[in-house]
Short mmCIF file of C-alpha atoms and ligand atoms in Angstrom, two decimals:
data_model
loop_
_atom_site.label_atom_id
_atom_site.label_comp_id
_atom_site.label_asym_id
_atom_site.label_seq_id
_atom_site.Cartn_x
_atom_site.Cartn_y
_atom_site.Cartn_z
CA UNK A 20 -24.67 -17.56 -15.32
CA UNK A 21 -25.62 -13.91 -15.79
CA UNK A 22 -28.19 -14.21 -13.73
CA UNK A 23 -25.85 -14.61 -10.55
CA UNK A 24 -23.93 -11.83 -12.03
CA UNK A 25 -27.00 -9.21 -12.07
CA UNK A 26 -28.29 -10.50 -8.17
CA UNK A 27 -24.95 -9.40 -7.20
CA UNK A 28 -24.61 -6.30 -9.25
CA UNK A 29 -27.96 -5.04 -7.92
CA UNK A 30 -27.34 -5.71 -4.30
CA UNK A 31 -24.00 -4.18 -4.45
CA UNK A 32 -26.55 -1.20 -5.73
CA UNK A 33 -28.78 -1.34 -2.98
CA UNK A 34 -26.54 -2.08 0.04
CA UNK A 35 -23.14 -1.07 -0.64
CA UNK A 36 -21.36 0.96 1.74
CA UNK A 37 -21.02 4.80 1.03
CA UNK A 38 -17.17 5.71 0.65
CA UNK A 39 -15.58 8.79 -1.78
CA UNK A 40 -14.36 6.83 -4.41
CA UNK A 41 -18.07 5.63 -4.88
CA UNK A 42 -19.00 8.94 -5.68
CA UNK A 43 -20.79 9.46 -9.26
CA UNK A 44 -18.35 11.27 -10.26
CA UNK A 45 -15.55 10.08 -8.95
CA UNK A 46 -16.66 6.29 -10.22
CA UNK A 47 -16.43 7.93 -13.93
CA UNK A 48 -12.80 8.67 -13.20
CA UNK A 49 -10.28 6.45 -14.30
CA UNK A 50 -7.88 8.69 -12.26
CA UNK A 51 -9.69 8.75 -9.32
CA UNK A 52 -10.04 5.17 -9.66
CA UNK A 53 -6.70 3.89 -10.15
CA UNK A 54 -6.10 5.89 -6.96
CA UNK A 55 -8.47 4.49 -5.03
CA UNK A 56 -7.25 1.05 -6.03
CA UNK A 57 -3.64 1.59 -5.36
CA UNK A 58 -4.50 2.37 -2.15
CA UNK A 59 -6.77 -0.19 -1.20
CA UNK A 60 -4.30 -2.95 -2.67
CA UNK A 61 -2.64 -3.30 1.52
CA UNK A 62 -4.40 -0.64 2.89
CA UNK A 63 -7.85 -1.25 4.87
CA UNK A 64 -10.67 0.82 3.88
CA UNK A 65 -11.14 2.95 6.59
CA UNK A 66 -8.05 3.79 6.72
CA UNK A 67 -7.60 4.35 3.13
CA UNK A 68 -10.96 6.98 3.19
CA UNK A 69 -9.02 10.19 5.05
CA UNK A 70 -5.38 9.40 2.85
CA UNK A 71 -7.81 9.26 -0.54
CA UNK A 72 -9.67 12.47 0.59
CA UNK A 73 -6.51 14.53 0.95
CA UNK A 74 -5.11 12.89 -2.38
CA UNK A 75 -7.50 13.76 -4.78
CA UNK A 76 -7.57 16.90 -3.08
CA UNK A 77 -3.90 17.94 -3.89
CA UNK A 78 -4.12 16.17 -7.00
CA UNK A 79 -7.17 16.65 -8.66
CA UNK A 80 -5.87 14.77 -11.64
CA UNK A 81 -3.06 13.36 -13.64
CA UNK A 82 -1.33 16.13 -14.54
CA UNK A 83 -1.00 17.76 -11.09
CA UNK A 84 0.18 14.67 -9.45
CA UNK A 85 2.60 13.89 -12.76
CA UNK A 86 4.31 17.46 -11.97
CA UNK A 87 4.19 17.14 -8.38
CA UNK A 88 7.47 16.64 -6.40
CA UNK A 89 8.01 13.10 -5.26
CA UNK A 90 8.73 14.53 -1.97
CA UNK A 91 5.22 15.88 -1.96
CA UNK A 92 3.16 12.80 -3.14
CA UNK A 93 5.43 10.41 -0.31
CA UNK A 94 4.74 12.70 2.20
CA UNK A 95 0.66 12.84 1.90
CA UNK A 96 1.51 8.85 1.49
CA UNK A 97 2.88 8.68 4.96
CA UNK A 98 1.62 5.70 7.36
CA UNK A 99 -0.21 3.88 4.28
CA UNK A 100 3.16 2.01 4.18
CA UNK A 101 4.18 0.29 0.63
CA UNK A 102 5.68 3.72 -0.54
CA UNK A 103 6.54 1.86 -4.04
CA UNK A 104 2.62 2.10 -4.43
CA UNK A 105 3.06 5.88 -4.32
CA UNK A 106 6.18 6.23 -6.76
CA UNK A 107 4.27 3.63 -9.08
CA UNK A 108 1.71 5.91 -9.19
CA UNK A 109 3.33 9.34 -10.18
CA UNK A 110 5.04 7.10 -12.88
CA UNK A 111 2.04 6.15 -14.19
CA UNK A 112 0.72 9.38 -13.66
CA UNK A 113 3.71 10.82 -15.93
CA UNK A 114 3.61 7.79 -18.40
CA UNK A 115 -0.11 9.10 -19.17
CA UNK A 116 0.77 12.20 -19.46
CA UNK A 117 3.84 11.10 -21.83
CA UNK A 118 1.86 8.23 -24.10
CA UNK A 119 -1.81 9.17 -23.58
CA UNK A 120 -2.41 13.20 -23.71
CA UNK A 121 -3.13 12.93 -19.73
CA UNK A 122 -6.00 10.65 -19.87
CA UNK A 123 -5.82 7.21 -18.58
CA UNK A 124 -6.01 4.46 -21.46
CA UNK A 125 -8.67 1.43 -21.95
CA UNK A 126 -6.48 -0.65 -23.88
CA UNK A 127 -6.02 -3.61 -20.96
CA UNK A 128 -2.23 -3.85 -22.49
CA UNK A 129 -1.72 0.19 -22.13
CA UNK A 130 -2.71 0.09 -18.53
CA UNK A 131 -1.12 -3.22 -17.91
CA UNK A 132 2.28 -1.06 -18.87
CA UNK A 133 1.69 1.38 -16.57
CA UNK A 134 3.76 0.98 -13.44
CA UNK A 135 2.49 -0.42 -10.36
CA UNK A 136 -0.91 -1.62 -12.71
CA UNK A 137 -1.08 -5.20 -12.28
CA UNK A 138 -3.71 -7.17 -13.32
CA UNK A 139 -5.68 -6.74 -10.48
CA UNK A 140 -6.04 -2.99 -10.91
CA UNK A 141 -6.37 -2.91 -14.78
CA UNK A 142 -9.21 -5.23 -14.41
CA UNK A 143 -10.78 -3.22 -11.76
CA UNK A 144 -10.26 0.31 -13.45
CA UNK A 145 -11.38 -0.81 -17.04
CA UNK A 146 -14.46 -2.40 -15.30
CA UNK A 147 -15.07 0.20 -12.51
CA UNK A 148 -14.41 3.69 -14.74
CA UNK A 149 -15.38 2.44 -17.98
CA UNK A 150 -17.85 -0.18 -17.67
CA UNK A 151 -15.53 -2.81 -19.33
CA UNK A 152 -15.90 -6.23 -18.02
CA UNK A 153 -12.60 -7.54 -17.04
CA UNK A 154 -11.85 -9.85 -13.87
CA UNK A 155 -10.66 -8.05 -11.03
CA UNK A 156 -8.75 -11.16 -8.65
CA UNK A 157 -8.03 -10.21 -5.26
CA UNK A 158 -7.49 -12.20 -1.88
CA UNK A 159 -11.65 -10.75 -1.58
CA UNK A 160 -12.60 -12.18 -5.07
CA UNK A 161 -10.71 -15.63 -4.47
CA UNK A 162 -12.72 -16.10 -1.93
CA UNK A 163 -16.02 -14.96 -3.12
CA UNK A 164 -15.53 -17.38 -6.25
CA UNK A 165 -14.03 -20.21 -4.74
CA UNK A 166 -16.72 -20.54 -2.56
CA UNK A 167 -19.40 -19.37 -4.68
CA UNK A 168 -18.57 -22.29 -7.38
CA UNK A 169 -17.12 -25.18 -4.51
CA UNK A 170 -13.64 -24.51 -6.03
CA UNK A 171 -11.02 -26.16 -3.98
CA UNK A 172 -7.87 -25.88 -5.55
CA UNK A 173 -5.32 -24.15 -3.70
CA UNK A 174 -5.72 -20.33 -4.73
CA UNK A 175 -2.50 -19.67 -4.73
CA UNK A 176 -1.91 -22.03 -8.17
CA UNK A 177 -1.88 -20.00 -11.19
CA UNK A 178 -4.39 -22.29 -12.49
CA UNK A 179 -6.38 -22.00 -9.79
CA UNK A 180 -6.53 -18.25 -9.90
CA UNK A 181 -7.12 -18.17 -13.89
CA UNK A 182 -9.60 -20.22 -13.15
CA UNK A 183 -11.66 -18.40 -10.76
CA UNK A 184 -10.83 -15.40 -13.02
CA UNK A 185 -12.68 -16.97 -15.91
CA UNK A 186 -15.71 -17.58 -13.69
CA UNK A 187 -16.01 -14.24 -12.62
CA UNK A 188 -15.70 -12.90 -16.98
CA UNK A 189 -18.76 -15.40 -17.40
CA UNK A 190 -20.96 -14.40 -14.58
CA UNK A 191 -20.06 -10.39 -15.48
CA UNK A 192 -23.56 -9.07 -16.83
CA UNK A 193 -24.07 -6.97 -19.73
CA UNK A 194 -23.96 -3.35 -18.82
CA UNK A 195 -23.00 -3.84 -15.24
CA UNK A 196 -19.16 -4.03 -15.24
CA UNK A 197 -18.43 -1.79 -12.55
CA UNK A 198 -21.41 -3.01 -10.12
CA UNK A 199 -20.57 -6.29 -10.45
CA UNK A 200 -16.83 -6.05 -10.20
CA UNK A 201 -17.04 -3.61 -7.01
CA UNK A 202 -20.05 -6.19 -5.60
CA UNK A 203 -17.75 -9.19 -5.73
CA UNK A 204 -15.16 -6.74 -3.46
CA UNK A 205 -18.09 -5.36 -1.48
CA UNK A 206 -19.54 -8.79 -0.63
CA UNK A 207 -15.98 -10.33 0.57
CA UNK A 208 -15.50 -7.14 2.64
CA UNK A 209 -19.17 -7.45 4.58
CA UNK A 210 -20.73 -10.66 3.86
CA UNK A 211 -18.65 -13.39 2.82
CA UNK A 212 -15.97 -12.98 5.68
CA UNK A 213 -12.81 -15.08 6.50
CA UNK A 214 -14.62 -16.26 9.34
CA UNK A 215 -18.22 -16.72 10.15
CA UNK A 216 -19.54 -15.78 7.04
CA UNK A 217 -23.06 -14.15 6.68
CA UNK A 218 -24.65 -16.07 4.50
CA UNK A 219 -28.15 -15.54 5.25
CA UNK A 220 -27.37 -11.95 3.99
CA UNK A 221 -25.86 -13.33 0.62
CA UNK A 222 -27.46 -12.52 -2.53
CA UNK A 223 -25.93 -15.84 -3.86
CA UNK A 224 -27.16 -17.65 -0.73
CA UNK A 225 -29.22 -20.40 -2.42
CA UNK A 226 -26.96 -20.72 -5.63
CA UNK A 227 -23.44 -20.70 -3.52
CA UNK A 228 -21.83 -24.22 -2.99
CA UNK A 229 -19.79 -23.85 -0.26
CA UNK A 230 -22.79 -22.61 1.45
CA UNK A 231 -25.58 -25.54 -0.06
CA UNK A 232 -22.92 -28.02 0.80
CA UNK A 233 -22.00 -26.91 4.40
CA UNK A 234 -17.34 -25.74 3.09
CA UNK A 235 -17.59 -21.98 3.67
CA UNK A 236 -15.32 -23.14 6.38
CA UNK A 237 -13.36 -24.99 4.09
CA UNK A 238 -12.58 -22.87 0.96
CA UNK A 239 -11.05 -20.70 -0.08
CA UNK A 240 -8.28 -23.34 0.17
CA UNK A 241 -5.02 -21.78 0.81
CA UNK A 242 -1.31 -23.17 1.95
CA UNK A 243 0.17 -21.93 4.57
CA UNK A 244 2.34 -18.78 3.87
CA UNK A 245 6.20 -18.29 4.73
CA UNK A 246 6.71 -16.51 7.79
CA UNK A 247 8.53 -13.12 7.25
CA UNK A 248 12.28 -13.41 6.37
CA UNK A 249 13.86 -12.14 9.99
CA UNK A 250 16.85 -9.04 9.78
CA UNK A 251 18.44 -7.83 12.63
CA UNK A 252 19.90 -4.15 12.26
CA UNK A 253 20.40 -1.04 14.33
CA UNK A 254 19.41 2.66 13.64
CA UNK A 255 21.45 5.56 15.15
CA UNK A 256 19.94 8.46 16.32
CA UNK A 257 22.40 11.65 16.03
CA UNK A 258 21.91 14.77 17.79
CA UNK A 259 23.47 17.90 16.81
CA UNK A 260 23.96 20.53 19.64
CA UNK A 261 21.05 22.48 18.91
CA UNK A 262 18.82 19.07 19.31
CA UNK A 263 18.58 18.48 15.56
CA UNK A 264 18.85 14.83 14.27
CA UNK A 265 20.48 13.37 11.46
CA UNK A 266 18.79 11.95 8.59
CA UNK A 267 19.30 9.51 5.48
CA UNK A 268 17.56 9.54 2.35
CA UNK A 269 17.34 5.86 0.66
CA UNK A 270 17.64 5.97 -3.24
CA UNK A 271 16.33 2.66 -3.44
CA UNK A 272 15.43 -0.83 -2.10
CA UNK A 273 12.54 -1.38 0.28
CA UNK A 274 12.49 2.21 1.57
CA UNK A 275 13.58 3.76 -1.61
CA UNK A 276 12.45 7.59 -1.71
CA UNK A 277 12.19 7.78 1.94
CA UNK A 278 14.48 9.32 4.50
CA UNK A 279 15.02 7.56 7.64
CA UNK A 280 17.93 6.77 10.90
CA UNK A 281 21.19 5.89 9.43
CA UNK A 282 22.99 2.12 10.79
CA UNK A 283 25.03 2.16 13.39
CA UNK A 284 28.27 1.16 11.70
CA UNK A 285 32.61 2.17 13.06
CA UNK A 286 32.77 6.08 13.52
CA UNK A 287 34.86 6.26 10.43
CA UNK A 288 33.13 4.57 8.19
CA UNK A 289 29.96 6.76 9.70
CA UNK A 290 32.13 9.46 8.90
CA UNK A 291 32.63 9.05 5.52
CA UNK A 292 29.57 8.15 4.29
CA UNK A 293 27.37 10.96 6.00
CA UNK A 294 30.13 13.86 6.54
CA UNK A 295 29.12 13.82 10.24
CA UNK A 296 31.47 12.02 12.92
CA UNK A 297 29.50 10.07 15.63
CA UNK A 298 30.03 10.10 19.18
CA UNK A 299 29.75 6.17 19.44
CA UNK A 300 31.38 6.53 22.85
CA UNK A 301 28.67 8.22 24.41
CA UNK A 302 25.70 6.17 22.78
CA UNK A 303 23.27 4.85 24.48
CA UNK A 304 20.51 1.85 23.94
CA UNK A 305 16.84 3.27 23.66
CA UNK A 306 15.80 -0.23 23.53
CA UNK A 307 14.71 -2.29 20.32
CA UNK A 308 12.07 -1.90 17.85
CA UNK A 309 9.97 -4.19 15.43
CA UNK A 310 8.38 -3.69 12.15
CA UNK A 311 6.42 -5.93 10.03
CA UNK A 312 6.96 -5.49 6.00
CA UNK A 313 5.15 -8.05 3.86
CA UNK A 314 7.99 -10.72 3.48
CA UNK A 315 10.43 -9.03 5.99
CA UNK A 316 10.73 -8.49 9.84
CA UNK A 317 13.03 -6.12 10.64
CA UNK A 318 14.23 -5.98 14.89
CA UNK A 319 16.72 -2.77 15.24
CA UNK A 320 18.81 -1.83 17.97
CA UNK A 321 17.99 1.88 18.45
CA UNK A 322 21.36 3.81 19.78
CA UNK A 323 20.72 7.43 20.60
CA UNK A 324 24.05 9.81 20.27
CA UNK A 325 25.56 13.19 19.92
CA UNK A 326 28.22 14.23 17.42
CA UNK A 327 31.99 13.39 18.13
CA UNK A 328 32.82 17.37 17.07
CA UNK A 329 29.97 20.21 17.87
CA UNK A 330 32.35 22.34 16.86
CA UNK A 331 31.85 21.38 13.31
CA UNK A 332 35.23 19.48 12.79
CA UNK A 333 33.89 16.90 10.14
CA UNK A 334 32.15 18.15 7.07
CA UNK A 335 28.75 18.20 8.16
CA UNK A 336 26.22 16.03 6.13
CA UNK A 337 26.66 14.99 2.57
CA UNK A 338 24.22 14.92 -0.32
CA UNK A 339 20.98 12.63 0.80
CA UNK A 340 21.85 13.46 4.18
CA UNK A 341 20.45 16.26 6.35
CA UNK A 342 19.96 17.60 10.32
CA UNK A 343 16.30 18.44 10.39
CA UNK A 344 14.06 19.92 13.46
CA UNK A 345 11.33 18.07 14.97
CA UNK A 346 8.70 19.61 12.78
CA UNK A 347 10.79 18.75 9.71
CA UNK A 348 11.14 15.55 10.27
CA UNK A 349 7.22 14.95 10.59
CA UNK A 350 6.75 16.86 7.51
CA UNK A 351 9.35 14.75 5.77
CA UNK A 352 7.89 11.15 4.08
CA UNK A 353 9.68 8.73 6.65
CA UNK A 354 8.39 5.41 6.75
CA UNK A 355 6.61 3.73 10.12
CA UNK A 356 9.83 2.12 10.67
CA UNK A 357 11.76 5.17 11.22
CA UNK A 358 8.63 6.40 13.14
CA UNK A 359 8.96 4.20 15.48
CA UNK A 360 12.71 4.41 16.22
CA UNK A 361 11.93 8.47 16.39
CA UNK A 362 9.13 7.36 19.05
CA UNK A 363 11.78 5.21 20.78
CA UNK A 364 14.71 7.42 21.09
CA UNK A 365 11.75 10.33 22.55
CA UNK A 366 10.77 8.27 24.97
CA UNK A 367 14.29 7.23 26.41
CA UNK A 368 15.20 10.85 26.07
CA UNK A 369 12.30 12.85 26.85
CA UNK A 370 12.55 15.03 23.60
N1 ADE B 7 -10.92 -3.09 -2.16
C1 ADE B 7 -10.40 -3.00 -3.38
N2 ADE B 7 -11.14 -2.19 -4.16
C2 ADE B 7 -12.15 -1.75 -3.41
C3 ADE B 7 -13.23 -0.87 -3.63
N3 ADE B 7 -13.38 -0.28 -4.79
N4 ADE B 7 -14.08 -0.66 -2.61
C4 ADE B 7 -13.88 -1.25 -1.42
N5 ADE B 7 -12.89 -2.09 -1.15
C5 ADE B 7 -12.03 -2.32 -2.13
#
């Protein structure tokens, strides 16, 4: 079985592609790795490269990114999307600190604790930063395997998964943890595509099933997934006299730690949750925007509006609310979402 296992882990050696995480160094760095991970669990890689660049670069380690403010670690998160990855992190990044003097554990328990660690990324940091062999399982792997061994059990089964899991511990080889575990990614990435597969650049050409037996088109075997739950909401834009708009900063739920556009809801209740009155009167429709999240579709209603008093009548904003410039609200982590309503209401507006 090994044998299979040591093909791939030298091709991965010979043709991988060159990215920073792959870096000597950086490989030997269970920090650097989890990073890198987290990242790439949604996130393509070449989008990923510039966001883990700048990372590692304003947190060169545990510690700094366990002190950091959250605001800080959101905002260099911005457009990667799945913010809870970045919170997740820091946590972990703290728990380490906390439990583990500041270095990342081995245990596959201790870093299964962490937050945000799944199985997915303990197996790939215990293989890729210290060499142990543990199965890494993503959609990449699942289809690697499945192929690989003619599996055609639908790989969204439990049992399906454990056991494609089991086949990749077996075919690990001795002393080649990390190559092997980053090949399997590295091959599903450039060779052993969704579609139209390159198998006559396999290294498991002549020992892969699906390929001997004609299925690549076939497997992985997969049902159908639920289209995204719809929700239809509004955002409202509020100006201030001096051009300012009014923000909202979401404790929790799917934007949790990130400020965005307030709902459009009666002046008064408006009014007493923010501590800044409206002028629904005078809104206006800047058209509608949609976002994708994994399991949700959101469709708002942008309105764009002034304030009911300039003057300065009402309160002005509460706690987790604020009026920010232009070139605050880029700097401040806001998620596409919100980007897009900004983009919407600047458009209709022409600010
Ligand atoms: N996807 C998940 N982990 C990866 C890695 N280490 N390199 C490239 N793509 C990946």
């Amino acid at each position: 079985m090994t044998d299979a296992g040591l093909a791939l882990a030298d091709w991965f050696t010979a043709h991988c592609r060159d990215l920073p995480w792959r870096e000597a160094a950086t490989r030997l760095d269970p920090y650097r790795v989890l990073v890198s991970e987290l990242m790439l669990q949604q996130t393509r890689v070449a989008t990923a490269i510039p966001y883990f660049v700048r990372f590692v670069a304003r947190f060169p380690d545990v510690r700094s990114l366990a002190e950091a403010p959250e605001g800080d670690v959101l905002a260099l998160w911005k457009g990667l999307g799945y913010y809870s990855r970045a919170r997740n992190l820091q946590k972990a990044a703290q728990a380490v600190v906390r439990e583990h003097g500041g270095r990342l554990p081995e245990a596959y328990d201790a870093l299964r604790r962490l937050p945000g660690v799944g199985d997915y990324t303990a197996g790939a940091v215990r293989s890729i930063a210290f060499g142990l062999a543990t199965p890494a399982v993503d959609g990449n792997v699942l289809r690697v395997l499945s192929r690989f061994d003619g599996i055609d059990g639908d790989v969204a089964l439990p049992a399906t998964r454990r056991r494609i899991s089991d086949l990749s511990a077996a075919l690990s080889p001795p002393g080649r943890a990390a190559d092997f575990c980053e090949g399997l990614m590295e091959l599903g990435a450039t060779v052993c595509l969704p579609k139209s597969p390159e198998c006559t650049a396999c290294p498991w050409r002549d020992a892969c099933i699906a390929f001997t037996e004609g299925r690549t088109a076939e497997l992985p075997v997969k049902r159908p997934k639920p289209p995204p739950e719809r929700s239809e909401r509004t955002a409202l834009v509020v100006r201030d006299g001096e051009g300012r708009l009014l923000v909202e900063y979401r404790e929790s739920g799917l934007l949790g730690g990130l400020w965005g556009f307030p709902e459009r809801e009666s002046e008064d209740a408006f009014e007493a949750r923010s501590g800044v009155r409206p002028d629904l009167e005078g809104a206006r429709s800047a058209g509608v925007v949609a976002h994708v999240f994994t399991h949700r579709r959101w469709r708002m209603e942008v309105s764009v509006c002034g304030v009911a008093d300039a003057a300065g009548a009402a309160d002005g904003p509460k706690p987790k609310w604020r009026w920010v410039t232009e070139a605050e609200f880029e700097a401040l982590p806001v998620s596409k979402a919100f980007q897009k309503v900004r983009e919407a209401a600047r458009v209709f507006t022409g600010t």
